[in-house]
Amino acid sequence: MQKSSYGRGKNNKMRGHTLKVYCLVEVKDKGKVIYSEQFESHSFVAQWLQLLYSMFGLINISILGNSVPFESPFITPIELNAGSGNQSYGIQVGSGTTKSINDTALDTLIPNGNSAGQLAYGSVSITSPTINTSTNQGSFNVTRSFTNNSGGSITVSEVGVVANVLALNGNRYNILITHDILSSPITLANGQVLTVTYIFSIQT
């Protein structure tokens, strides 16, 4: 199986920006716009990455507000850290070949298990954020492995991330947040393991 450099360019550096934010500033005089500028923001800071890390993994972090002492709360609205065998959320894999901006699930989910057409879902692991102050870059990884114990070959052609979200009504919901079709489907022989990693990165 060919080794991939997914998400990285030459010299193993992260490519471009996958999360884009735009800022629009306007000046009005007597109700008329006299100045307008829209630009892509490059201003995510380390605490944004730490906030995502805490929400995805239900992990407490140290935060510092504008003028308050350090605290270590759990930020719990969003979780990705599904346990072993839990196909409901975290990273999922499937055999579908189409995607849309309106997708709410993978096209064809490959279920958890050890029977024909199934893959054994490992637990989701989330690395601590790495912040490089010299390059103003930061990232953390969300990773899951899938083992083929089915006795036959299984082809994976789509991957995605499903978040488990706590709503104000007290209920939890599983919500698809990313869906990607692989450029080339991967066929796993019996006994082989597929590992999928999503890299959440910032560049200031």
Short mmCIF file of C-alpha atoms in Angstrom, two decimals:
data_model
loop_
_atom_site.label_atom_id
_atom_site.label_comp_id
_atom_site.label_asym_id
_atom_site.label_seq_id
_atom_site.Cartn_x
_atom_site.Cartn_y
_atom_site.Cartn_z
CA MET A 1 0.00 0.00 0.00
CA GLN A 2 1.46 3.37 -1.00
CA LYS A 3 2.50 5.70 1.82
CA SER A 4 0.53 8.92 1.89
CA SER A 5 1.60 12.49 2.70
CA TYR A 6 -2.02 13.56 3.23
CA GLY A 7 -2.33 17.14 4.43
CA ARG A 8 1.32 17.95 3.96
CA GLY A 9 3.40 19.44 1.17
CA LYS A 10 7.12 19.57 0.48
CA ASN A 11 9.43 19.17 3.48
CA ASN A 12 6.49 17.65 5.40
CA LYS A 13 4.99 21.08 6.13
CA MET A 14 1.27 21.65 6.45
CA ARG A 15 -0.35 22.97 3.27
CA GLY A 16 -2.34 26.21 3.26
CA HIS A 17 -5.43 26.88 5.35
CA THR A 18 -8.28 24.41 5.64
CA LEU A 19 -10.35 26.61 7.95
CA LYS A 20 -11.08 29.99 6.40
CA VAL A 21 -12.53 33.01 8.16
CA TYR A 22 -13.23 36.32 6.48
CA CYS A 23 -13.49 39.76 8.06
CA LEU A 24 -15.49 42.64 6.58
CA VAL A 25 -14.89 46.20 7.81
CA GLU A 26 -16.97 49.16 6.65
CA VAL A 27 -17.09 52.88 7.33
CA LYS A 28 -20.33 54.83 6.83
CA ASP A 29 -20.89 58.56 6.61
CA LYS A 30 -24.51 59.67 6.89
CA GLY A 31 -25.61 56.12 6.08
CA LYS A 32 -23.46 55.81 2.96
CA VAL A 33 -20.58 53.31 2.82
CA ILE A 34 -17.40 55.29 2.13
CA TYR A 35 -14.92 52.52 2.88
CA SER A 36 -15.20 48.75 2.64
CA GLU A 37 -12.60 46.03 2.93
CA GLN A 38 -12.98 42.27 3.13
CA PHE A 39 -10.01 40.06 3.89
CA GLU A 40 -9.24 36.54 5.01
CA SER A 41 -8.47 36.46 8.72
CA HIS A 42 -5.28 34.73 9.85
CA SER A 43 -5.78 35.50 13.51
CA PHE A 44 -6.59 32.21 15.24
CA VAL A 45 -4.57 31.97 18.44
CA ALA A 46 -3.41 29.03 20.54
CA GLN A 47 -6.42 29.11 22.90
CA TRP A 48 -8.76 28.50 19.93
CA LEU A 49 -6.91 25.27 19.23
CA GLN A 50 -6.93 24.37 22.92
CA LEU A 51 -10.68 25.02 23.10
CA LEU A 52 -11.34 22.62 20.21
CA TYR A 53 -9.03 20.06 21.80
CA SER A 54 -10.95 20.24 25.08
CA MET A 55 -14.35 20.01 23.42
CA PHE A 56 -13.41 17.12 21.15
CA GLY A 57 -11.86 14.99 23.89
CA LEU A 58 -13.70 16.14 27.04
CA ILE A 59 -10.31 17.12 28.44
CA ASN A 60 -9.78 19.91 30.94
CA ILE A 61 -7.46 22.73 29.89
CA SER A 62 -5.89 25.74 31.54
CA ILE A 63 -7.34 28.97 30.21
CA LEU A 64 -6.63 32.59 30.96
CA GLY A 65 -9.23 35.24 30.29
CA ASN A 66 -8.57 38.92 29.82
CA SER A 67 -8.22 39.63 33.53
CA VAL A 68 -9.11 36.46 35.43
CA PRO A 69 -6.92 33.79 37.07
CA PHE A 70 -6.10 30.52 35.36
CA GLU A 71 -8.88 27.96 35.54
CA SER A 72 -9.14 24.36 34.30
CA PRO A 73 -12.70 23.76 33.13
CA PHE A 74 -14.15 20.98 31.02
CA ILE A 75 -15.54 22.37 27.76
CA THR A 76 -18.17 19.77 26.89
CA PRO A 77 -20.49 20.79 24.02
CA ILE A 78 -18.68 18.73 21.35
CA GLU A 79 -16.97 15.34 21.66
CA LEU A 80 -15.07 13.18 19.16
CA ASN A 81 -13.41 10.74 21.59
CA ALA A 82 -15.56 7.68 20.90
CA GLY A 83 -14.45 4.47 22.57
CA SER A 84 -13.47 1.20 20.94
CA GLY A 85 -16.35 -0.39 19.05
CA ASN A 86 -18.47 2.79 19.05
CA GLN A 87 -19.36 3.61 15.45
CA SER A 88 -21.89 6.30 16.36
CA TYR A 89 -19.42 9.19 16.43
CA GLY A 90 -15.75 10.06 16.09
CA ILE A 91 -14.01 9.16 12.83
CA GLN A 92 -16.08 6.91 10.56
CA VAL A 93 -15.29 5.10 7.29
CA GLY A 94 -17.53 4.00 4.47
CA SER A 95 -17.76 2.63 0.97
CA GLY A 96 -19.71 5.45 -0.68
CA THR A 97 -18.46 7.60 -3.53
CA THR A 98 -20.54 10.78 -3.41
CA LYS A 99 -20.70 13.79 -1.10
CA SER A 100 -22.66 17.03 -0.80
CA ILE A 101 -22.53 20.14 1.36
CA ASN A 102 -25.89 18.99 2.78
CA ASP A 103 -24.66 15.55 3.87
CA THR A 104 -25.78 14.47 7.33
CA ALA A 105 -24.09 11.04 7.26
CA LEU A 106 -21.55 9.09 5.26
CA ASP A 107 -22.87 7.77 1.97
CA THR A 108 -22.48 4.10 2.97
CA LEU A 109 -21.17 3.52 6.50
CA ILE A 110 -19.02 0.45 7.08
CA PRO A 111 -20.29 -0.79 10.45
CA ASN A 112 -18.26 -1.87 13.44
CA GLY A 113 -17.72 -5.58 13.89
CA ASN A 114 -15.78 -8.65 12.87
CA SER A 115 -18.25 -10.15 10.41
CA ALA A 116 -18.37 -9.90 6.61
CA GLY A 117 -18.41 -6.27 5.43
CA GLN A 118 -17.46 -4.92 8.88
CA LEU A 119 -14.37 -3.28 10.38
CA ALA A 120 -13.43 -3.25 14.05
CA TYR A 121 -13.47 0.40 15.18
CA GLY A 122 -10.67 1.32 17.59
CA SER A 123 -10.95 4.12 20.11
CA VAL A 124 -10.42 7.69 18.97
CA SER A 125 -7.21 9.29 20.22
CA ILE A 126 -6.57 13.03 20.36
CA THR A 127 -3.08 14.45 20.71
CA SER A 128 -2.35 17.51 22.82
CA PRO A 129 -2.00 20.73 20.82
CA THR A 130 1.50 21.51 19.56
CA ILE A 131 2.19 25.24 19.37
CA ASN A 132 5.24 26.54 17.46
CA THR A 133 5.80 30.15 18.47
CA SER A 134 8.64 30.64 15.98
CA THR A 135 6.39 29.85 13.00
CA ASN A 136 3.05 30.88 14.58
CA GLN A 137 1.61 27.47 13.75
CA GLY A 138 -0.31 25.03 15.88
CA SER A 139 -2.06 21.69 15.44
CA PHE A 140 -3.46 18.60 17.06
CA ASN A 141 -4.46 15.25 15.59
CA VAL A 142 -7.61 13.14 15.87
CA THR A 143 -6.86 9.52 14.99
CA ARG A 144 -8.72 6.22 14.74
CA SER A 145 -7.72 2.77 13.50
CA PHE A 146 -9.96 0.25 11.76
CA THR A 147 -9.04 -3.46 11.72
CA ASN A 148 -10.30 -5.91 9.14
CA ASN A 149 -11.20 -9.14 10.97
CA SER A 150 -13.98 -9.98 8.51
CA GLY A 151 -12.23 -12.85 6.75
CA GLY A 152 -12.38 -11.08 3.38
CA SER A 153 -11.36 -7.84 1.67
CA ILE A 154 -13.13 -4.54 2.41
CA THR A 155 -12.84 -1.37 0.33
CA VAL A 156 -12.89 2.04 2.00
CA SER A 157 -13.66 5.00 -0.23
CA GLU A 158 -14.96 7.69 2.17
CA VAL A 159 -14.04 9.01 5.61
CA GLY A 160 -15.63 11.53 7.92
CA VAL A 161 -15.88 12.97 11.41
CA VAL A 162 -19.06 12.87 13.48
CA ALA A 163 -19.31 15.03 16.60
CA ASN A 164 -21.35 14.10 19.66
CA VAL A 165 -23.03 17.32 20.79
CA LEU A 166 -24.75 18.22 24.06
CA ALA A 167 -27.83 20.37 23.37
CA LEU A 168 -29.51 22.83 25.73
CA ASN A 169 -32.43 20.39 26.10
CA GLY A 170 -30.05 17.94 27.79
CA ASN A 171 -30.01 15.49 24.87
CA ARG A 172 -26.91 14.44 22.93
CA TYR A 173 -26.86 14.31 19.13
CA ASN A 174 -24.39 12.91 16.58
CA ILE A 175 -23.66 15.46 13.85
CA LEU A 176 -21.50 14.98 10.77
CA ILE A 177 -18.92 17.79 10.52
CA THR A 178 -16.56 16.57 7.77
CA HIS A 179 -17.01 14.20 4.82
CA ASP A 180 -14.23 13.32 2.38
CA ILE A 181 -14.09 11.01 -0.62
CA LEU A 182 -10.68 9.35 -1.01
CA SER A 183 -8.90 10.09 -4.27
CA SER A 184 -8.29 6.35 -4.62
CA PRO A 185 -10.29 3.71 -2.69
CA ILE A 186 -8.25 1.61 -0.27
CA THR A 187 -8.81 -2.15 -0.21
CA LEU A 188 -7.98 -3.78 3.12
CA ALA A 189 -7.14 -7.46 3.12
CA ASN A 190 -8.17 -9.56 6.09
CA GLY A 191 -5.94 -8.70 9.06
CA GLN A 192 -4.89 -5.28 7.75
CA VAL A 193 -5.42 -2.07 9.72
CA LEU A 194 -6.45 1.33 8.32
CA THR A 195 -5.58 4.41 10.39
CA VAL A 196 -7.31 7.72 9.66
CA THR A 197 -5.97 10.97 11.09
CA TYR A 198 -7.59 14.39 10.88
CA ILE A 199 -5.21 17.28 11.54
CA PHE A 200 -6.70 20.44 13.02
CA SER A 201 -4.27 23.28 12.41
CA ILE A 202 -3.97 27.03 12.70
CA GLN A 203 -1.59 29.55 11.17
CA THR A 204 -1.46 33.08 12.59
#
